[in-house]
Short mmCIF file of C-alpha atoms in Angstrom, two decimals:
data_model
loop_
_atom_site.label_atom_id
_atom_site.label_comp_id
_atom_site.label_asym_id
_atom_site.label_seq_id
_atom_site.Cartn_x
_atom_site.Cartn_y
_atom_site.Cartn_z
CA MET A 1 30.24 69.34 70.93
CA TYR A 2 29.64 73.08 71.34
CA PRO A 3 31.35 75.23 70.18
CA THR A 4 32.58 73.84 66.85
CA PRO A 5 35.43 75.67 65.05
CA ASP A 6 32.83 77.25 62.74
CA GLU A 7 30.84 78.53 65.71
CA LYS A 8 34.05 79.72 67.36
CA VAL A 9 34.68 82.13 64.47
CA TYR A 10 31.56 84.08 65.49
CA ILE A 11 32.25 83.85 69.22
CA ASP A 12 35.80 85.17 68.83
CA ALA A 13 34.66 88.07 66.64
CA ALA A 14 31.89 89.03 69.08
CA GLU A 15 34.24 88.75 72.06
CA LYS A 16 36.79 91.00 70.34
CA LEU A 17 34.21 93.72 69.66
CA MET A 18 32.86 93.40 73.22
CA ILE A 19 36.34 93.77 74.78
CA GLU A 20 37.10 96.84 72.65
CA THR A 21 33.77 98.45 73.53
CA MET A 22 33.51 97.68 77.23
CA ALA A 23 36.98 99.14 77.86
CA ARG A 24 35.27 102.54 77.41
CA TYR A 25 32.57 101.88 80.06
CA ASP A 26 32.84 102.15 83.84
CA PRO A 27 33.70 99.11 86.05
CA SER A 28 30.02 98.31 86.69
CA HIS A 29 29.69 97.38 83.01
CA ASP A 30 33.09 96.04 82.05
CA VAL A 31 34.51 93.01 80.27
CA TYR A 32 34.34 91.00 83.51
CA HIS A 33 30.60 91.68 83.85
CA VAL A 34 29.99 90.46 80.31
CA GLN A 35 32.18 87.38 80.82
CA ARG A 36 30.14 86.50 83.94
CA VAL A 37 26.87 87.00 82.05
CA ARG A 38 28.17 84.84 79.21
CA LYS A 39 29.18 82.06 81.63
CA THR A 40 25.90 82.22 83.59
CA ALA A 41 23.76 82.40 80.44
CA LEU A 42 25.45 79.28 79.04
CA ALA A 43 25.07 77.48 82.37
CA LEU A 44 21.35 78.33 82.45
CA ALA A 45 20.98 77.25 78.81
CA LYS A 46 22.71 73.92 79.42
CA ALA A 47 20.53 73.28 82.49
CA ALA A 48 17.28 73.97 80.59
CA PRO A 49 14.92 71.01 80.01
CA SER A 50 14.51 71.88 76.30
CA GLN A 51 17.81 73.01 74.86
CA PRO A 52 18.08 76.63 73.60
CA ASP A 53 20.51 77.35 70.76
CA LEU A 54 23.83 77.80 72.53
CA LEU A 55 25.46 79.94 69.83
CA THR A 56 22.53 82.38 69.96
CA VAL A 57 22.77 82.52 73.76
CA GLU A 58 26.54 83.05 73.79
CA LEU A 59 26.60 85.70 71.05
CA ALA A 60 23.66 87.60 72.59
CA ALA A 61 25.34 87.46 76.01
CA LEU A 62 28.65 88.72 74.58
CA LEU A 63 26.95 91.57 72.72
CA HIS A 64 24.19 92.46 75.20
CA ASP A 65 25.86 95.60 76.62
CA VAL A 66 27.80 96.88 73.59
CA LEU A 67 24.87 99.18 72.75
CA ASP A 68 23.75 99.75 76.38
CA LYS A 69 21.56 102.86 76.41
CA LYS A 70 23.41 104.10 79.48
CA TYR A 71 26.57 104.46 77.39
CA VAL A 72 25.55 105.12 73.78
CA THR A 73 23.05 107.54 72.24
CA PRO A 74 19.48 106.38 71.42
CA GLU A 75 20.43 106.81 67.73
CA GLN A 76 23.40 104.41 68.09
CA ALA A 77 21.24 101.88 69.92
CA ALA A 78 18.29 102.22 67.56
CA ASN A 79 19.03 99.29 65.28
CA PRO A 80 21.25 96.53 66.70
CA TYR A 81 20.74 94.34 63.63
CA THR A 82 22.20 96.98 61.30
CA PHE A 83 24.94 97.69 63.83
CA TYR A 84 26.05 94.04 64.14
CA LEU A 85 25.56 93.06 60.48
CA PRO A 86 29.15 93.89 59.40
CA LEU A 87 30.48 91.77 62.29
CA PHE A 88 28.29 88.79 61.33
CA SER A 89 29.04 89.22 57.59
CA ALA A 90 32.79 89.21 58.19
CA ALA A 91 32.51 86.10 60.38
CA ALA A 92 30.26 84.36 57.82
CA GLU A 93 33.06 84.65 55.26
CA LYS A 94 35.41 82.66 57.50
CA SER A 95 32.88 80.07 58.71
CA ALA A 96 30.82 77.27 57.20
CA ILE A 97 27.87 78.64 59.19
CA ASN A 98 25.96 81.70 58.03
CA ILE A 99 23.85 83.05 60.89
CA ILE A 100 22.53 85.88 58.72
CA LYS A 101 21.01 83.40 56.28
CA ASP A 102 19.73 80.97 58.92
CA GLY A 103 18.02 83.83 60.81
CA ARG A 104 20.00 83.64 64.04
CA ALA A 105 21.63 87.05 63.46
CA ARG A 106 18.21 88.69 63.52
CA GLN A 107 17.23 86.71 66.61
CA ILE A 108 20.44 87.75 68.40
CA ALA A 109 19.86 91.42 67.57
CA GLN A 110 16.31 91.12 68.87
CA ILE A 111 17.51 89.54 72.12
CA VAL A 112 20.18 92.22 72.61
CA ASP A 113 17.48 94.84 72.08
CA ASN A 114 15.18 93.27 74.66
CA VAL A 115 17.48 92.11 77.48
CA SER A 116 17.22 95.19 79.65
CA TRP A 117 15.01 95.57 82.68
CA THR A 118 13.93 99.04 81.57
CA THR A 119 12.93 97.82 78.12
CA GLU A 120 10.89 94.97 79.61
CA LYS A 121 9.17 97.38 82.00
CA LYS A 122 8.33 99.84 79.20
CA LEU A 123 7.04 97.12 76.85
CA ARG A 124 4.86 95.61 79.58
CA ALA A 125 3.47 99.04 80.47
CA LYS A 126 2.56 99.63 76.82
CA GLY A 127 1.07 96.13 76.48
CA GLU A 128 3.79 95.25 73.97
CA TRP A 129 5.30 92.33 75.86
CA SER A 130 4.75 89.69 73.18
CA LYS A 131 4.47 85.93 72.81
CA TRP A 132 8.08 85.97 71.56
CA HIS A 133 9.21 87.66 74.78
CA GLU A 134 7.30 85.05 76.78
CA GLU A 135 8.65 82.07 74.88
CA CYS A 136 12.18 82.79 73.63
CA LEU A 137 14.39 80.59 75.81
CA GLU A 138 17.57 82.20 74.50
CA LEU A 139 16.28 85.63 75.59
CA HIS A 140 15.39 84.23 79.02
CA CYS A 141 18.87 82.77 79.59
CA VAL A 142 20.61 86.06 78.74
CA GLN A 143 18.09 88.17 80.68
CA ASP A 144 18.36 85.99 83.78
CA ALA A 145 22.17 85.95 83.61
CA ASP A 146 22.32 89.74 83.28
CA ARG A 147 19.84 90.25 86.13
CA LEU A 148 21.57 87.75 88.40
CA ASP A 149 24.75 89.81 88.03
CA ALA A 150 22.78 92.87 89.22
CA ILE A 151 21.70 91.29 92.51
CA GLY A 152 23.69 89.39 95.12
CA ALA A 153 27.26 90.27 95.98
CA PHE A 154 28.21 91.28 92.46
CA GLY A 155 25.10 93.41 92.29
CA VAL A 156 26.16 95.26 95.44
CA LEU A 157 29.64 95.99 94.06
CA ARG A 158 28.30 97.02 90.67
CA CYS A 159 25.62 99.30 92.06
CA ALA A 160 28.18 101.12 94.23
CA ALA A 161 30.58 101.37 91.28
CA PHE A 162 27.93 102.74 88.90
CA THR A 163 26.80 105.24 91.53
CA ALA A 164 30.40 106.40 92.00
CA SER A 165 30.90 106.68 88.24
CA LYS A 166 28.00 109.17 88.27
CA ASN A 167 29.48 110.84 91.36
CA ASN A 168 26.32 110.18 93.36
CA ALA A 169 26.28 109.22 97.05
CA LEU A 170 26.21 105.65 98.35
CA HIS A 171 23.92 106.10 101.33
CA VAL A 172 22.09 109.22 102.34
CA PRO A 173 20.07 109.86 105.52
CA ALA A 174 16.28 110.20 105.17
CA GLY A 175 15.22 113.68 104.11
CA ASP A 176 18.42 114.54 102.21
CA PRO A 177 17.71 115.61 98.60
CA ALA A 178 20.59 113.41 97.35
CA LEU A 179 18.69 110.32 98.53
CA GLU A 180 16.88 109.83 95.24
CA VAL A 181 20.01 108.99 93.22
CA SER A 182 21.95 107.18 95.96
CA ALA A 183 23.13 103.58 95.60
CA MET A 184 20.94 102.38 98.46
CA GLN A 185 17.86 103.99 96.91
CA HIS A 186 18.65 102.07 93.71
CA PHE A 187 18.49 98.87 95.79
CA GLU A 188 14.99 99.91 96.87
CA ASP A 189 13.79 101.16 93.49
CA LYS A 190 15.10 98.41 91.26
CA LEU A 191 17.35 95.69 92.63
CA ILE A 192 14.97 94.16 95.18
CA HIS A 193 12.32 93.76 92.46
CA ILE A 194 14.56 91.86 90.05
CA LYS A 195 14.00 88.45 91.62
CA ASP A 196 10.36 88.50 90.50
CA ARG A 197 11.36 88.96 86.88
CA LEU A 198 13.62 85.95 86.54
CA LYS A 199 12.39 83.46 83.98
CA THR A 200 14.35 80.19 84.00
CA GLN A 201 13.99 77.69 86.81
CA PRO A 202 17.72 77.56 87.76
CA GLY A 203 17.82 81.37 87.40
CA LYS A 204 15.00 81.67 89.93
CA GLU A 205 16.84 79.40 92.35
CA LEU A 206 20.09 81.40 92.11
CA GLY A 207 17.94 84.53 92.35
CA GLU A 208 16.42 83.54 95.70
CA LYS A 209 19.88 83.30 97.26
CA ARG A 210 21.15 86.54 95.74
CA HIS A 211 17.96 88.38 96.66
CA LYS A 212 18.37 87.29 100.29
CA LEU A 213 21.94 88.64 100.25
CA LEU A 214 20.60 92.01 99.04
CA LEU A 215 18.00 92.19 101.81
CA ASP A 216 20.55 91.20 104.48
CA PHE A 217 22.98 93.76 103.11
CA MET A 218 20.36 96.53 103.27
CA GLN A 219 19.61 95.58 106.88
CA SER A 220 23.34 95.70 107.73
CA ILE A 221 23.59 99.19 106.25
CA GLU A 222 20.75 100.31 108.52
CA ASP A 223 22.31 98.64 111.57
CA GLU A 224 25.73 100.13 110.88
CA PHE A 225 24.26 103.57 110.23
CA THR A 226 22.53 103.67 113.60
CA VAL A 227 25.76 102.48 115.38
CA ALA A 228 23.90 100.38 117.93
CA LEU A 229 26.50 99.86 120.69
CA MET B 1 26.04 119.04 128.57
CA TYR B 2 28.11 118.62 125.40
CA PRO B 3 28.29 120.59 123.15
CA THR B 4 27.99 124.01 124.78
CA PRO B 5 27.37 127.05 122.53
CA ASP B 6 31.09 127.91 122.83
CA GLU B 7 32.06 124.42 121.70
CA LYS B 8 29.46 124.60 118.93
CA VAL B 9 31.30 127.56 117.35
CA TYR B 10 34.27 125.26 116.61
CA ILE B 11 32.11 122.34 115.52
CA ASP B 12 30.13 124.45 113.05
CA ALA B 13 33.29 125.98 111.58
CA ALA B 14 34.94 122.57 111.17
CA GLU B 15 31.79 121.08 109.66
CA LYS B 16 31.56 123.93 107.14
CA LEU B 17 35.16 123.43 105.98
CA MET B 18 34.63 119.67 105.82
CA ILE B 19 31.47 119.98 103.68
CA GLU B 20 33.19 122.38 101.28
CA THR B 21 36.22 120.11 100.95
CA MET B 22 34.57 116.71 100.71
CA ALA B 23 32.32 117.89 97.88
CA ARG B 24 35.47 117.63 95.71
CA TYR B 25 36.20 114.00 96.64
CA ASP B 26 34.61 110.83 95.27
CA PRO B 27 31.59 109.14 96.96
CA SER B 28 33.81 106.76 98.96
CA HIS B 29 35.11 109.77 100.91
CA ASP B 30 32.19 112.17 100.99
CA VAL B 31 30.33 114.25 103.57
CA TYR B 32 28.22 111.23 104.51
CA HIS B 33 31.32 109.17 105.30
CA VAL B 34 32.63 111.91 107.59
CA GLN B 35 29.24 112.35 109.27
CA ARG B 36 29.16 108.60 109.99
CA VAL B 37 32.70 108.69 111.39
CA ARG B 38 31.78 111.69 113.54
CA LYS B 39 28.70 109.91 114.90
CA THR B 40 30.53 106.63 115.53
CA ALA B 41 33.56 108.36 117.10
CA LEU B 42 31.29 110.23 119.53
CA ALA B 43 29.39 107.03 120.34
CA LEU B 44 32.67 105.21 121.07
CA ALA B 45 33.90 108.15 123.17
CA LYS B 46 30.70 108.29 125.21
CA ALA B 47 30.86 104.52 125.80
CA ALA B 48 34.48 104.65 127.01
CA PRO B 49 35.14 103.86 130.70
CA SER B 50 37.37 106.93 131.13
CA GLN B 51 35.92 109.85 129.22
CA PRO B 52 37.94 111.28 126.28
CA ASP B 53 37.55 114.97 125.45
CA LEU B 54 34.46 115.05 123.26
CA LEU B 55 35.31 118.31 121.48
CA THR B 56 38.70 116.93 120.48
CA VAL B 57 37.06 113.73 119.21
CA GLU B 58 34.37 115.55 117.24
CA LEU B 59 36.70 118.11 115.65
CA ALA B 60 39.27 115.46 114.75
CA ALA B 61 36.52 113.27 113.26
CA LEU B 62 35.13 116.18 111.22
CA LEU B 63 38.57 117.14 109.91
CA HIS B 64 40.15 113.70 109.55
CA ASP B 65 39.78 113.43 105.75
CA VAL B 66 40.10 117.09 104.71
CA LEU B 67 43.83 116.52 104.09
CA ASP B 68 43.52 112.86 103.04
CA LYS B 69 46.70 111.95 101.17
CA LYS B 70 44.63 110.20 98.50
CA TYR B 71 43.16 113.58 97.50
CA VAL B 72 45.74 116.28 98.32
CA THR B 73 49.46 116.55 97.61
CA PRO B 74 52.00 115.49 100.28
CA GLU B 75 52.94 119.19 100.55
CA GLN B 76 49.36 120.18 101.37
CA ALA B 77 49.07 117.40 103.94
CA ALA B 78 52.48 118.06 105.47
CA ASN B 79 51.42 120.27 108.34
CA PRO B 80 47.79 119.94 109.49
CA TYR B 81 48.37 122.27 112.46
CA THR B 82 49.42 125.14 110.20
CA PHE B 83 46.62 124.30 107.79
CA TYR B 84 43.89 124.36 110.46
CA LEU B 85 45.26 127.27 112.50
CA PRO B 86 43.27 130.00 110.65
CA LEU B 87 40.06 127.99 111.20
CA PHE B 88 40.74 127.62 114.93
CA SER B 89 41.84 131.26 115.29
CA ALA B 90 38.67 132.55 113.65
CA ALA B 91 36.53 130.33 115.89
CA ALA B 92 38.47 131.40 119.01
CA GLU B 93 37.45 134.98 118.33
CA LYS B 94 33.76 134.03 118.51
CA SER B 95 34.02 131.61 121.47
CA ALA B 96 34.87 131.79 125.17
CA ILE B 97 37.03 128.71 124.58
CA ASN B 98 40.46 128.96 122.99
CA ILE B 99 41.61 125.53 121.86
CA ILE B 100 44.86 126.96 120.49
CA LYS B 101 45.84 128.21 123.95
CA ASP B 102 44.62 125.15 125.84
CA GLY B 103 46.57 122.84 123.50
CA ARG B 104 43.65 120.94 121.98
CA ALA B 105 44.24 122.44 118.53
CA ARG B 106 47.68 120.81 118.43
CA GLN B 107 46.25 117.53 119.71
CA ILE B 108 43.53 117.57 117.03
CA ALA B 109 46.08 118.23 114.27
CA GLN B 110 48.19 115.35 115.60
CA ILE B 111 45.20 113.01 115.62
CA VAL B 112 44.21 114.01 112.08
CA ASP B 113 47.79 113.31 111.00
CA ASN B 114 47.78 109.85 112.59
CA VAL B 115 44.31 108.43 111.91
CA SER B 116 45.11 106.59 108.71
CA TRP B 117 45.82 102.89 108.45
CA THR B 118 48.77 103.53 106.14
CA THR B 119 50.35 106.01 108.56
CA GLU B 120 49.98 103.56 111.45
CA LYS B 121 51.50 100.78 109.36
CA LYS B 122 54.46 102.95 108.33
CA LEU B 123 55.10 104.23 111.87
CA ARG B 124 54.97 100.72 113.31
CA ALA B 125 57.35 99.47 110.61
CA LYS B 126 59.81 102.25 111.46
CA GLY B 127 59.42 101.64 115.23
CA GLU B 128 57.88 105.10 115.58
CA TRP B 129 54.55 104.01 117.02
CA SER B 130 54.79 105.93 120.28
CA LYS B 131 53.35 105.92 123.79
CA TRP B 132 51.06 108.76 122.65
CA HIS B 133 49.70 106.59 119.85
CA GLU B 134 49.13 103.78 122.34
CA GLU B 135 47.42 105.91 124.93
CA CYS B 136 45.51 108.75 123.23
CA LEU B 137 41.84 107.78 123.67
CA GLU B 138 40.66 110.56 121.35
CA LEU B 139 42.89 109.17 118.57
CA HIS B 140 41.54 105.67 119.21
CA CYS B 141 37.90 106.77 118.94
CA VAL B 142 38.45 108.51 115.60
CA GLN B 143 40.66 105.71 114.25
CA ASP B 144 38.16 103.03 115.19
CA ALA B 145 35.24 105.01 113.75
CA ASP B 146 37.08 105.58 110.47
CA ARG B 147 38.12 101.92 110.23
CA LEU B 148 34.66 100.63 111.11
CA ASP B 149 33.32 102.60 108.12
CA ALA B 150 35.86 100.78 105.92
CA ILE B 151 34.63 97.30 106.84
CA GLY B 152 31.12 95.86 106.99
CA ALA B 153 28.40 96.87 104.55
CA PHE B 154 29.55 100.47 104.26
CA GLY B 155 33.08 99.22 103.68
CA VAL B 156 31.89 97.08 100.78
CA LEU B 157 30.07 100.00 99.12
CA ARG B 158 32.97 102.39 99.71
CA CYS B 159 35.61 99.99 98.39
CA ALA B 160 33.61 99.43 95.18
CA ALA B 161 33.04 103.18 94.81
CA PHE B 162 36.71 104.07 95.33
CA THR B 163 37.75 101.35 92.86
CA ALA B 164 35.30 102.73 90.29
CA SER B 165 36.54 106.28 90.86
CA LYS B 166 40.00 105.00 89.85
CA ASN B 167 38.42 103.09 86.93
CA ASN B 168 39.76 99.80 88.24
CA ALA B 169 37.87 96.50 88.08
CA LEU B 170 35.68 95.13 90.88
CA HIS B 171 36.50 91.44 90.57
CA VAL B 172 39.03 89.85 88.30
CA PRO B 173 39.64 86.14 87.68
CA ALA B 174 42.88 84.64 89.01
CA GLY B 175 45.83 85.25 86.70
CA ASP B 176 44.51 88.49 85.16
CA PRO B 177 47.01 91.37 85.49
CA ALA B 178 44.20 93.74 86.62
CA LEU B 179 43.73 91.60 89.75
CA GLU B 180 46.22 93.58 91.81
CA VAL B 181 44.18 96.81 91.84
CA SER B 182 40.70 95.26 91.90
CA ALA B 183 38.19 95.94 94.66
CA MET B 184 38.17 92.33 95.82
CA GLN B 185 41.96 92.29 96.05
CA HIS B 186 41.71 95.36 98.30
CA PHE B 187 39.46 93.29 100.59
CA GLU B 188 42.27 90.72 100.79
CA ASP B 189 45.14 93.16 101.09
CA LYS B 190 43.70 95.58 103.61
CA LEU B 191 40.08 95.33 104.70
CA ILE B 192 40.18 91.86 106.28
CA HIS B 193 43.14 92.96 108.43
CA ILE B 194 41.44 96.04 109.87
CA LYS B 195 39.60 94.19 112.64
CA ASP B 196 42.91 93.42 114.37
CA ARG B 197 43.82 97.11 114.55
CA LEU B 198 40.71 98.32 116.36
CA LYS B 199 41.52 99.84 119.74
CA THR B 200 38.42 100.60 121.80
CA GLN B 201 36.35 97.81 123.37
CA PRO B 202 33.01 98.78 121.73
CA GLY B 203 34.90 99.36 118.46
CA LYS B 204 36.24 95.80 118.63
CA GLU B 205 32.73 94.44 119.22
CA LEU B 206 31.27 96.33 116.24
CA GLY B 207 34.36 95.25 114.29
CA GLU B 208 33.72 91.53 114.84
CA LYS B 209 30.29 91.82 113.25
CA ARG B 210 31.46 93.94 110.32
CA HIS B 211 34.47 91.70 109.74
CA LYS B 212 32.17 88.67 109.53
CA LEU B 213 30.06 90.49 106.95
CA LEU B 214 33.20 91.10 104.86
CA LEU B 215 34.22 87.43 104.97
CA ASP B 216 30.69 86.26 104.10
CA PHE B 217 30.58 88.77 101.27
CA MET B 218 33.89 87.51 99.84
CA GLN B 219 32.58 83.94 99.98
CA SER B 220 29.38 85.01 98.17
CA ILE B 221 31.46 86.61 95.41
CA GLU B 222 33.31 83.32 94.95
CA ASP B 223 30.06 81.30 94.94
CA GLU B 224 28.39 83.63 92.46
CA PHE B 225 31.46 83.69 90.23
CA THR B 226 31.51 79.89 89.91
CA VAL B 227 27.72 79.83 89.17
CA ALA B 228 27.13 76.58 91.03
CA LEU B 229 23.72 75.39 89.70
#
């Protein structure tokens, strides 16, 4: 039965680091976001026809935003494996499992480094989207969970919150120079395209529903803005 | 035909002050919010069976958040009439209309001072909600317009943005101490009650639709949070 006490040693250590780190970020990328991604990623993993490694999924989900490039320097984010090694080493001393030796630590670091939408886009553009990216079920569960939290109702709240944390506008009339960085433009530029990059079957099903909410929401903004009486 | 060039002198002066002031506030209370309130307030006024004074409505809408108690000290907000008098005096010198002499300046200051939900709640609790509050159509148009922008799709974006500007969480699981100041709790505490305090007939009709959006949105948050696969 997952998680065993030996697995829990790693989970607790990762959760502690995540909570400490995310407290410094804005409410669009907070502890609650990561806890939702963790829960969704595990649900997707458990629903998968061939079972991914749950400890890998949970640890990657917990750690996926600790080195988010929006909040740390490129230098800090450059090598997740080196960054997380002390955490995994310390946990290995208190656990009968050693994820450094069995290779899962490296896998987790690689997932963390490849979760983001921007990274996927860049790698695909450079022709560097590999067989591993196509086949790693653990990556797919964490990616889908993270992306699902960026669309739908939570996506709407988080996009508005991130926009506000940058002091950009929420909605801007056509022709205004502030349009480019507004929350609603981010819906157009990124969020409505996320559905097509979901990878697991249950993720795609949840994605359809959340994508529809986004489109309806955008239509409501237009309707409200025109004040049709 | 509204606005005449003499009325436009006041409108331009008020808009200029509003733009300068709102640039200091967060994106939940920015120039775009005020421009939407202005547009909606005028639409409600024009749709009213007995015509409110459009200049009073537009000036009150433009100035309604300049002294918002969330952004200025109680001392600064204490006397809107005194605060706005230099603005109105300067405009009166360039216009054939004198809204200080004809009493509209005082009316506008009184509306600005009474738009807010919190003020209405306090006055009602103290039994100080007066005949003027009940009957002033210009107040009702600005109040409804401001409240309509707090519910519906814009309300959702603005609530998330204001929450983020205070660095509070968007959604918090039951039992977490951060729940009280979360965006979703603000939906519960305030936003879902706004519909019942709309005063104009077209405002109530727009309110029904925006209120339904809020309720559907809250349900979607619950559904997404439970990750029902």
